XYZ file of C-alpha atoms in Angstrom:
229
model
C 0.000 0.000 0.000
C 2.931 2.303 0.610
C 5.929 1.122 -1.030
C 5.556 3.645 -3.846
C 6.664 6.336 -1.172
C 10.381 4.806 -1.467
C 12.835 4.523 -4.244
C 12.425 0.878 -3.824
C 10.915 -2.261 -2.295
C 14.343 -2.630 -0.065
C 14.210 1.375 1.000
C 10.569 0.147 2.192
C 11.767 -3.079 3.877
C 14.358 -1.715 5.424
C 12.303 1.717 6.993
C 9.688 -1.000 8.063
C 12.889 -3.299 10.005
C 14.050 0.064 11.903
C 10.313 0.160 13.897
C 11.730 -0.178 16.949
C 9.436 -3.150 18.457
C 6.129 -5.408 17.625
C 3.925 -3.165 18.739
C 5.119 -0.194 16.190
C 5.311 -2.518 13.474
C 1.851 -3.863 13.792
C 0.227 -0.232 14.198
C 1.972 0.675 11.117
C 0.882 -2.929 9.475
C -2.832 -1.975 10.642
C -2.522 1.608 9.133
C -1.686 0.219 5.859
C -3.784 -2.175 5.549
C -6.633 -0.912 6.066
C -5.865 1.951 3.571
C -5.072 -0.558 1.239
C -8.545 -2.150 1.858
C -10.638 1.180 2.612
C -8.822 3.614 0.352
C -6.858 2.403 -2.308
C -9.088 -0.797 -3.800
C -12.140 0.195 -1.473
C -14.160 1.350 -4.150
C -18.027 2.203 -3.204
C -20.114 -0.093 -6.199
C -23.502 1.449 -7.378
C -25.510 -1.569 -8.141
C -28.682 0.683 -8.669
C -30.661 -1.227 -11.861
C -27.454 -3.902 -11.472
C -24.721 -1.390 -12.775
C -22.041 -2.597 -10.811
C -20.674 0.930 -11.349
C -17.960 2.723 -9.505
C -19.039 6.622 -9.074
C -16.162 8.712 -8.473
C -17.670 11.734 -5.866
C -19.687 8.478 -3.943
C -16.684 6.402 -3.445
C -14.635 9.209 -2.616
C -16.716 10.758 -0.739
C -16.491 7.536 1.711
C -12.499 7.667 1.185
C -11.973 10.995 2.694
C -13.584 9.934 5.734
C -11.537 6.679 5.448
C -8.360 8.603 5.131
C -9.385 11.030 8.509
C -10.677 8.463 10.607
C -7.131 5.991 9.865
C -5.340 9.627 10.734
C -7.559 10.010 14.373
C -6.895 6.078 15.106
C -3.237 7.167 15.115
C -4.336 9.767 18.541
C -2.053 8.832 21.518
C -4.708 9.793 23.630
C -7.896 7.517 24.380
C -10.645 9.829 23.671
C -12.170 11.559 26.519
C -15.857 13.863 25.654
C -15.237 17.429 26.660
C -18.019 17.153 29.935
C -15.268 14.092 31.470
C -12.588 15.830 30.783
C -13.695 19.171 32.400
C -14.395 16.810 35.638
C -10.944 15.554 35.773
C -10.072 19.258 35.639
C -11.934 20.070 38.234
C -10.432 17.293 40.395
C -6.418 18.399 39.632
C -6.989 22.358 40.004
C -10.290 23.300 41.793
C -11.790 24.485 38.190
C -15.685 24.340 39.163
C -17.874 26.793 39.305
C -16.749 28.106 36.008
C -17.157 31.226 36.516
C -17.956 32.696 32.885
C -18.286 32.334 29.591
C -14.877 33.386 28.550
C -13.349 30.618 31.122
C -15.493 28.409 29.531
C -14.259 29.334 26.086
C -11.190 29.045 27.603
C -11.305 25.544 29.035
C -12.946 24.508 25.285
C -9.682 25.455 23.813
C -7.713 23.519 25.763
C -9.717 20.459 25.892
C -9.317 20.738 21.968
C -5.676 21.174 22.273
C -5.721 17.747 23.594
C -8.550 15.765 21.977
C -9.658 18.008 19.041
C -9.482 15.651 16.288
C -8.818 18.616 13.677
C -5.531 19.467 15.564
C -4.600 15.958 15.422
C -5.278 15.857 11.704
C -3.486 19.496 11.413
C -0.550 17.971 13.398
C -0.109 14.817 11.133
C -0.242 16.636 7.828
C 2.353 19.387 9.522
C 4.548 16.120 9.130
C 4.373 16.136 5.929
C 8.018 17.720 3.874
C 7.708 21.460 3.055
C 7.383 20.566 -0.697
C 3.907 18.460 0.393
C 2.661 20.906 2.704
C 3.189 23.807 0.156
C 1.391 21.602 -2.771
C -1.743 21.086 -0.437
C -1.492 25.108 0.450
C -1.635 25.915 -3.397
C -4.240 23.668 -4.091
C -6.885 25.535 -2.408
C -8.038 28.977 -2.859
C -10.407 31.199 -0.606
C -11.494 34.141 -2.670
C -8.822 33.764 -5.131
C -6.118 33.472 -2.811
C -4.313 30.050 -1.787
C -4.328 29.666 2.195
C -1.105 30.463 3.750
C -1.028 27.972 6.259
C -1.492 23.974 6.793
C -3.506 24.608 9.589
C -6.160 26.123 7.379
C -5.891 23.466 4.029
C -6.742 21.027 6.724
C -9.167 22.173 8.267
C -11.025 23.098 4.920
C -10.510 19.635 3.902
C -11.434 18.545 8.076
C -14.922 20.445 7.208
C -15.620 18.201 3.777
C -15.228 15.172 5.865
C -17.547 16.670 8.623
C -20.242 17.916 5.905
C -19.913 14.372 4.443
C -20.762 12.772 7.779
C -23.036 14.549 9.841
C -25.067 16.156 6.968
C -24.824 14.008 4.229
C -23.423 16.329 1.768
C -21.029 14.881 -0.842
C -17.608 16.249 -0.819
C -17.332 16.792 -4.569
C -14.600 18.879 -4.554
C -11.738 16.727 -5.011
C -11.645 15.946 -8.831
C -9.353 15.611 -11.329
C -10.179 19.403 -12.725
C -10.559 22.862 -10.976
C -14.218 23.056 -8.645
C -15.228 25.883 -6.920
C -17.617 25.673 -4.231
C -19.191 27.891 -1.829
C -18.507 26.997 1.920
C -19.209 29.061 4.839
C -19.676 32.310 2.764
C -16.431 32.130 0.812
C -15.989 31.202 -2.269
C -13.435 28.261 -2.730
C -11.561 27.029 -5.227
C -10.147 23.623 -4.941
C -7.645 22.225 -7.403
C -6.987 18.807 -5.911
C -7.480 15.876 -7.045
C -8.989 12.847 -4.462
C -5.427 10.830 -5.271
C -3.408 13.787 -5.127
C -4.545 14.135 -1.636
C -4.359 10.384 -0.697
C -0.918 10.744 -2.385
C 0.055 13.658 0.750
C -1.538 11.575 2.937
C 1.004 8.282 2.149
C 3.653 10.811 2.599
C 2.749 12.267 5.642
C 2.041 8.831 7.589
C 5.346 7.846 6.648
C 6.762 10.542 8.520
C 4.433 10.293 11.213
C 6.220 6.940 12.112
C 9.541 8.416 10.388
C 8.914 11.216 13.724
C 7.846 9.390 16.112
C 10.549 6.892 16.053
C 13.657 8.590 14.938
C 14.248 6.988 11.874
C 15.862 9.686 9.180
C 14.334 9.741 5.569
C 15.530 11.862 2.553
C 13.397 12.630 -0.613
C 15.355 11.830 -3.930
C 14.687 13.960 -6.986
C 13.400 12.113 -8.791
C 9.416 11.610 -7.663
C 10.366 12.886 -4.352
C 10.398 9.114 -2.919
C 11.658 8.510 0.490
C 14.961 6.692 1.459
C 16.265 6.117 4.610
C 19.378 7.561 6.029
């Protein structure tokens, strides 16, 4: 599912030996293959009047929230609701009654800080190399300028996902041509296609693990592939 990120199978195999232990390797094994199964030959079938049709926004469409959800699995933290977690704060430092809204606001934006799954998402993606991140920058426009920060690409792609799952409203923007779409009052241009992004994706979980376990990559030239150090 990955090995097209390195220069060659043995760059792959040999990135895979340096996980340090079992349990890394079989996180990284579970990442990969359920992208392989979810994303890459997961294809959502129409079989509407027995088509047996692949339809490229509907399959996508359950892709991107493939690709976010295999990004949240990869939290460190065990996911705590915001109304727990203010009453373990309130336990260490004394933090009830809250005393106004502001605190509240406050106390929201740390509890994100933690468990917010759109800083997770922002975090893994800041992973990716500066080439990646500046491709995914460029290839979205709000009122005819790209956004300047990964931070913001993400969490205009975060908000497809979200629109996708809790309001059932297709995420046709990722397609092999230019779309512009109206979201939140702004206009929006996206030029990205769906493998483009899974594309930054591969790249950035590799150097999620790359990261997290101090093993040292370098892009070659040629495709930017990944070869260890």
């Amino acid at each position: 599912a990955l090995e097209r990120c390195f220069v060659s199978q043995s760059e792959f195999d040999r990135f895979y030996s340096l996980l340090p232990d079992a349990d890394s390797k079989n996180i990284f094994l579970r990442v990969a293959s359920f992208y392989l199964l979810l994303v890459q030959k997961g294809d959502w079938v129409n079989q509407v009047n027995n088509q047996d049709a692949v339809t490229d926004y509907l399959t996508n469409s359950y892709k991107l929230v493939g690709v976010f959800a295999l990004i949240e699995s990869l939290a460190e933290r065990n996911h705590q609701d915001f109304y727990r977690w203010l009453c373990s704060q309130g336990k260490v430092s004394g933090a009830f009654p809250i005393e106004s809204v502001s605190v509240l606001e406050s106390l929201f934006t740390n509890y994100n800080h933690v468990y917010g799954a759109t800083n997770h998402c922002v975090a893994f993606f800041e992973r990716l190399p500066a080439e990646g991140q500046a491709e995914l920058m460029q290839a979205i426009q709000i009122r005819g300028k790209a956004v300047s920060t990964i931070r913001r690409a993400v969490k205009v792609l975060y908000g497809l996902r979200s629109r996708f799952a809790h309001e059932a409203e297709l995420p046709t923007q990722l397609y092999e041509r230019p779309i512009m779409s109206h979201l939140n009052g702004k206009v929006h241009l996206f030029n990205l296609s769906f493998l483009k992004f899974a594309e930054l994706f591969e790249q950035a979980l590799i150097m999620h693990f790359a990261v997290k376990h101090n093993i040292a990559l370098q892009r070659t030239a040629k495709n930017f592939a990944f070869v260890v150090r």
